[in-house]
């Protein structure tokens, strides 16, 4: 939590992308929170680089998507719409608890309790499984 220039308390909030921010209600919530001055970020388990994506596909023995070079365009487009293009964290298929702590978030909204919300809560953070 931090104070804005007017002395009002604001939250640093992370939204998962797939299955969370892609749901209309959470997009609206994120946009509203941004409008109210909260520090909103996107935190996704996706990989950012294509090399890392291909390495992960090989590791898990799954075929890469046909449009692998364009696979994050949806995140970048939505982030640009929300005005947070510079606030995207890719965790490269790792749980989000380390990034949550490193970036000092106050809360995470995510659709995956076991892999993301629970580790954040177990480490003393706050996460909402939606």
XYZ file of N, CA and C in Angstrom, residues 2-129:
384
model
N 0.434 2.282 -0.661
C 1.206 3.512 -0.727
C 0.253 4.702 -0.700
N 0.801 5.858 -0.467
C 0.001 7.079 -0.506
C 0.247 7.784 -1.838
N -0.830 8.270 -2.431
C -0.679 9.032 -3.662
C -0.301 10.479 -3.326
N -0.198 11.318 -4.326
C 0.248 12.701 -4.113
C -0.724 13.517 -3.261
N -1.965 13.023 -3.129
C -2.958 13.712 -2.300
C -3.067 13.111 -0.901
N -2.218 12.141 -0.604
C -2.235 11.512 0.709
C -3.250 10.403 0.867
N -3.834 9.953 -0.251
C -4.806 8.860 -0.213
C -4.101 7.521 -0.384
N -4.549 6.533 0.377
C -3.941 5.211 0.281
C -4.393 4.503 -0.984
N -3.431 3.864 -1.648
C -3.685 3.118 -2.881
C -3.045 1.740 -2.763
N -3.543 0.812 -3.566
C -3.038 -0.563 -3.562
C -2.204 -0.834 -4.808
N -1.266 -1.747 -4.671
C -0.529 -2.280 -5.816
C -1.136 -3.657 -6.081
N -1.784 -3.804 -7.234
C -2.625 -4.957 -7.521
C -2.135 -5.678 -8.774
N -2.065 -7.014 -8.685
C -1.709 -7.840 -9.840
C -2.935 -8.631 -10.288
N -3.161 -8.635 -11.585
C -4.211 -9.450 -12.183
C -3.549 -10.496 -13.074
N -3.937 -11.751 -12.895
C -3.573 -12.785 -13.846
C -4.231 -12.413 -15.177
N -3.690 -12.912 -16.274
C -4.279 -12.581 -17.571
C -5.300 -13.626 -18.007
N -4.832 -14.820 -18.393
C -5.721 -15.849 -18.940
C -6.717 -16.332 -17.889
N -7.991 -16.212 -18.196
C -9.030 -16.682 -17.292
C -9.370 -15.705 -16.182
N -8.678 -14.589 -16.114
C -8.973 -13.582 -15.084
C -9.225 -12.234 -15.760
N -8.157 -11.569 -16.188
C -8.322 -10.265 -16.824
C -9.058 -10.389 -18.159
N -9.020 -11.569 -18.758
C -9.740 -11.798 -20.011
C -11.248 -11.913 -19.793
N -11.662 -12.046 -18.541
C -13.092 -12.055 -18.214
C -13.556 -10.610 -18.091
N -14.640 -10.272 -18.740
C -15.112 -8.893 -18.810
C -15.211 -8.185 -17.476
N -15.721 -8.860 -16.456
C -15.909 -8.244 -15.154
C -14.575 -7.792 -14.551
N -13.542 -8.616 -14.689
C -12.245 -8.269 -14.104
C -11.508 -7.220 -14.930
N -11.765 -7.179 -16.216
C -11.237 -6.097 -17.049
C -11.847 -4.774 -16.583
N -13.148 -4.782 -16.357
C -13.838 -3.579 -15.877
C -13.304 -3.175 -14.505
N -13.116 -4.155 -13.616
C -12.577 -3.865 -12.290
C -11.179 -3.259 -12.386
N -10.318 -3.856 -13.194
C -8.956 -3.337 -13.353
C -8.983 -1.906 -13.871
N -9.794 -1.665 -14.874
C -9.901 -0.319 -15.441
C -10.396 0.673 -14.390
N -11.374 0.275 -13.605
C -11.906 1.144 -12.548
C -10.834 1.444 -11.499
N -10.097 0.422 -11.091
C -9.044 0.617 -10.090
C -7.949 1.545 -10.605
N -7.604 1.416 -11.876
C -6.616 2.310 -12.486
C -7.138 3.745 -12.449
N -8.397 3.918 -12.829
C -9.018 5.242 -12.827
C -8.991 5.864 -11.435
N -9.123 5.037 -10.406
C -9.128 5.521 -9.023
C -7.726 5.724 -8.463
N -6.692 5.446 -9.259
C -5.326 5.732 -8.842
C -4.540 4.570 -8.275
N -5.104 3.366 -8.321
C -4.366 2.200 -7.835
C -3.330 1.779 -8.879
N -2.293 1.106 -8.434
C -1.194 0.674 -9.296
C -1.480 -0.755 -9.758
N -2.033 -0.896 -10.954
C -2.483 -2.180 -11.480
C -1.467 -2.741 -12.470
N -1.177 -4.044 -12.316
C -0.226 -4.760 -13.161
C -0.870 -6.031 -13.700
N -0.289 -6.577 -14.755
C -0.631 -7.909 -15.253
C 0.514 -8.830 -14.869
N 0.179 -9.955 -14.227
C 1.176 -10.970 -13.899
C 0.692 -12.296 -14.490
N 1.441 -12.794 -15.437
C 1.053 -14.008 -16.136
C 2.136 -15.077 -16.018
N 1.721 -16.328 -16.018
C 2.675 -17.435 -15.981
C 3.272 -17.702 -17.366
N 2.796 -17.012 -18.374
C 3.333 -17.198 -19.721
C 4.816 -16.830 -19.773
N 5.469 -17.312 -20.811
C 6.849 -16.923 -21.079
C 6.835 -15.677 -21.963
N 7.825 -14.831 -21.778
C 7.894 -13.615 -22.586
C 8.638 -13.863 -23.891
N 9.792 -14.493 -23.815
C 10.607 -14.674 -25.025
C 10.191 -15.933 -25.778
N 10.362 -15.878 -27.079
C 10.045 -17.035 -27.908
C 10.996 -18.187 -27.633
N 12.264 -17.878 -27.345
C 13.226 -18.937 -27.040
C 12.813 -19.695 -25.775
N 12.394 -18.953 -24.758
C 11.939 -19.581 -23.511
C 10.672 -20.398 -23.763
N 9.776 -19.887 -24.588
C 8.548 -20.607 -24.932
C 8.876 -21.942 -25.599
N 9.761 -21.925 -26.580
C 10.149 -23.158 -27.280
C 10.826 -24.123 -26.302
N 11.675 -23.607 -25.429
C 12.343 -24.454 -24.430
C 11.319 -25.105 -23.495
N 10.324 -24.346 -23.070
C 9.282 -24.900 -22.195
C 8.448 -25.947 -22.931
N 8.147 -25.708 -24.196
C 7.407 -26.700 -24.990
C 8.184 -28.010 -25.065
N 9.485 -27.908 -25.313
C 10.329 -29.108 -25.353
C 10.363 -29.788 -23.993
N 10.510 -28.989 -22.941
C 10.574 -29.536 -21.576
C 9.325 -30.340 -21.226
N 8.157 -29.804 -21.607
C 6.893 -30.463 -21.270
C 6.363 -31.343 -22.400
N 7.167 -31.468 -23.456
C 6.824 -32.318 -24.599
C 5.459 -31.974 -25.195
N 5.255 -30.682 -25.441
C 4.034 -30.238 -26.101
C 4.425 -29.470 -27.359
N 3.627 -29.585 -28.406
C 3.970 -28.862 -29.638
C 3.731 -27.359 -29.479
N 4.626 -26.535 -30.002
C 4.420 -25.079 -29.956
C 3.184 -24.686 -30.760
N 2.555 -23.605 -30.365
C 1.412 -23.088 -31.117
C 1.871 -22.659 -32.504
N 0.962 -22.699 -33.460
C 1.303 -22.305 -34.825
C 1.744 -20.849 -34.906
N 1.075 -19.986 -34.176
C 1.387 -18.556 -34.207
C 2.211 -18.167 -32.985
N 3.248 -18.911 -32.701
C 4.042 -18.709 -31.487
C 4.609 -17.296 -31.384
N 4.973 -16.710 -32.498
C 5.555 -15.367 -32.460
C 4.534 -14.299 -32.064
N 3.258 -14.623 -32.179
C 2.203 -13.659 -31.866
C 1.448 -14.028 -30.591
N 1.946 -15.000 -29.834
C 1.174 -15.543 -28.726
C 0.924 -14.570 -27.589
N 1.708 -13.538 -27.436
C 1.490 -12.561 -26.357
C 0.848 -11.262 -26.832
N 0.485 -11.207 -28.105
C -0.119 -9.979 -28.624
C -1.381 -9.588 -27.860
N -2.165 -10.583 -27.413
C -3.386 -10.272 -26.684
C -3.088 -9.580 -25.356
N -2.026 -9.983 -24.690
C -1.639 -9.326 -23.439
C -1.208 -7.892 -23.718
N -0.348 -7.715 -24.722
C 0.146 -6.383 -25.040
C -0.987 -5.442 -25.469
N -1.942 -5.972 -26.235
C -3.069 -5.146 -26.681
C -3.922 -4.698 -25.497
N -4.255 -5.624 -24.601
C -5.083 -5.274 -23.451
C -4.338 -4.319 -22.518
N -3.061 -4.568 -22.311
C -2.266 -3.689 -21.455
C -2.218 -2.280 -22.036
N -2.104 -2.171 -23.342
C -2.100 -0.866 -23.996
C -3.446 -0.174 -23.809
N -4.548 -0.921 -23.976
C -5.890 -0.367 -23.756
C -6.033 0.184 -22.334
N -5.483 -0.541 -21.365
C -5.591 -0.131 -19.965
C -4.565 0.932 -19.574
N -3.604 1.181 -20.449
C -2.563 2.167 -20.152
C -1.490 1.631 -19.221
N -1.296 0.300 -19.220
C -0.298 -0.320 -18.333
C 0.672 -1.197 -19.135
N 0.985 -0.788 -20.346
C 1.850 -1.573 -21.235
C 3.213 -1.861 -20.600
N 3.659 -0.991 -19.712
C 4.960 -1.159 -19.061
C 4.840 -1.900 -17.728
N 3.672 -2.468 -17.448
C 3.433 -3.148 -16.167
C 2.972 -4.589 -16.392
N 3.793 -5.353 -17.099
C 3.505 -6.764 -17.360
C 4.650 -7.592 -16.800
N 4.309 -8.612 -16.027
C 5.309 -9.525 -15.472
C 5.028 -10.920 -16.021
N 6.034 -11.515 -16.659
C 5.959 -12.895 -17.146
C 6.735 -13.766 -16.161
N 6.094 -14.782 -15.574
C 6.787 -15.622 -14.594
C 7.352 -16.904 -15.210
N 7.225 -17.070 -16.509
C 7.812 -18.214 -17.226
C 7.414 -19.561 -16.619
N 6.125 -19.739 -16.416
C 5.508 -20.984 -15.929
C 5.824 -21.302 -14.467
N 6.375 -20.344 -13.750
C 6.649 -20.528 -12.328
C 5.469 -19.986 -11.525
N 5.350 -20.439 -10.258
C 4.288 -19.866 -9.432
C 4.594 -18.391 -9.208
N 3.583 -17.654 -8.837
C 3.693 -16.194 -8.797
C 4.106 -15.627 -7.446
N 4.364 -16.471 -6.467
C 4.642 -15.960 -5.122
C 5.935 -15.144 -5.058
N 6.973 -15.556 -5.780
C 8.232 -14.805 -5.753
C 8.049 -13.426 -6.397
N 7.425 -13.391 -7.550
C 7.188 -12.106 -8.218
C 6.275 -11.228 -7.375
N 5.300 -11.835 -6.722
C 4.399 -11.097 -5.833
C 5.197 -10.396 -4.743
N 6.099 -11.124 -4.127
C 6.923 -10.555 -3.055
C 7.948 -9.559 -3.588
N 8.623 -9.916 -4.682
C 9.654 -9.039 -5.248
C 9.097 -7.671 -5.628
N 7.880 -7.653 -6.131
C 7.267 -6.401 -6.582
C 6.379 -5.759 -5.515
N 6.318 -6.382 -4.360
C 5.578 -5.854 -3.198
C 4.115 -5.539 -3.524
N 3.437 -6.526 -4.112
C 2.011 -6.370 -4.385
C 1.211 -6.493 -3.096
N 0.057 -5.857 -3.078
C -0.857 -5.974 -1.951
C -1.844 -7.118 -2.158
N -2.208 -7.384 -3.421
C -3.203 -8.409 -3.706
C -3.033 -8.929 -5.128
N -3.366 -10.201 -5.304
C -3.366 -10.862 -6.613
C -4.759 -11.418 -6.869
N -5.296 -11.169 -8.064
C -6.518 -11.814 -8.528
C -6.107 -12.861 -9.552
N -6.507 -14.119 -9.339
C -6.078 -15.206 -10.220
C -7.126 -16.309 -10.227
N -7.225 -17.021 -11.335
C -8.201 -18.112 -11.432
C -7.607 -19.462 -11.045
N -6.365 -19.508 -10.606
C -5.725 -20.769 -10.239
C -5.306 -20.735 -8.769
N -6.097 -21.369 -7.925
C -5.815 -21.348 -6.480
C -4.581 -22.169 -6.142
N -4.521 -23.387 -6.633
C -3.456 -24.309 -6.221
C -2.071 -23.825 -6.621
N -1.918 -23.375 -7.844
C -0.596 -23.048 -8.363
C -0.175 -21.607 -8.076
N -1.148 -20.690 -7.925
C -0.788 -19.279 -7.767
C -1.314 -18.644 -6.483
N -2.599 -18.736 -6.223
C -3.166 -18.061 -5.043
C -2.649 -18.670 -3.737
N -2.692 -19.983 -3.625
C -2.267 -20.615 -2.368
C -0.818 -20.305 -2.004
N 0.139 -20.413 -2.939
C 1.521 -20.073 -2.568
C 1.688 -18.614 -2.126
N 0.946 -17.707 -2.751
C 1.019 -16.300 -2.343
C 0.522 -16.148 -0.912
N -0.624 -16.768 -0.610
C -1.192 -16.682 0.741
C -0.294 -17.370 1.770
N 0.261 -18.516 1.414
C 1.137 -19.242 2.326
C 2.412 -18.456 2.638
N 2.800 -17.567 1.740
C 3.990 -16.738 1.960
C 3.622 -15.425 2.666
N 2.362 -15.288 3.081
C 1.941 -14.111 3.826
C 1.287 -13.025 3.005
N 1.072 -13.292 1.711
C 0.416 -12.305 0.849
C -1.080 -12.514 0.792
N -1.748 -11.733 -0.014
C -3.189 -11.844 -0.180
C -3.502 -12.117 -1.642
N -4.241 -13.191 -1.890
C -4.639 -13.546 -3.237
C -6.101 -13.959 -3.218
N -6.816 -13.583 -4.270
C -8.228 -13.916 -4.415
C -8.369 -14.854 -5.592
N -8.842 -16.054 -5.312
C -9.132 -17.023 -6.364
C -10.512 -16.688 -6.913
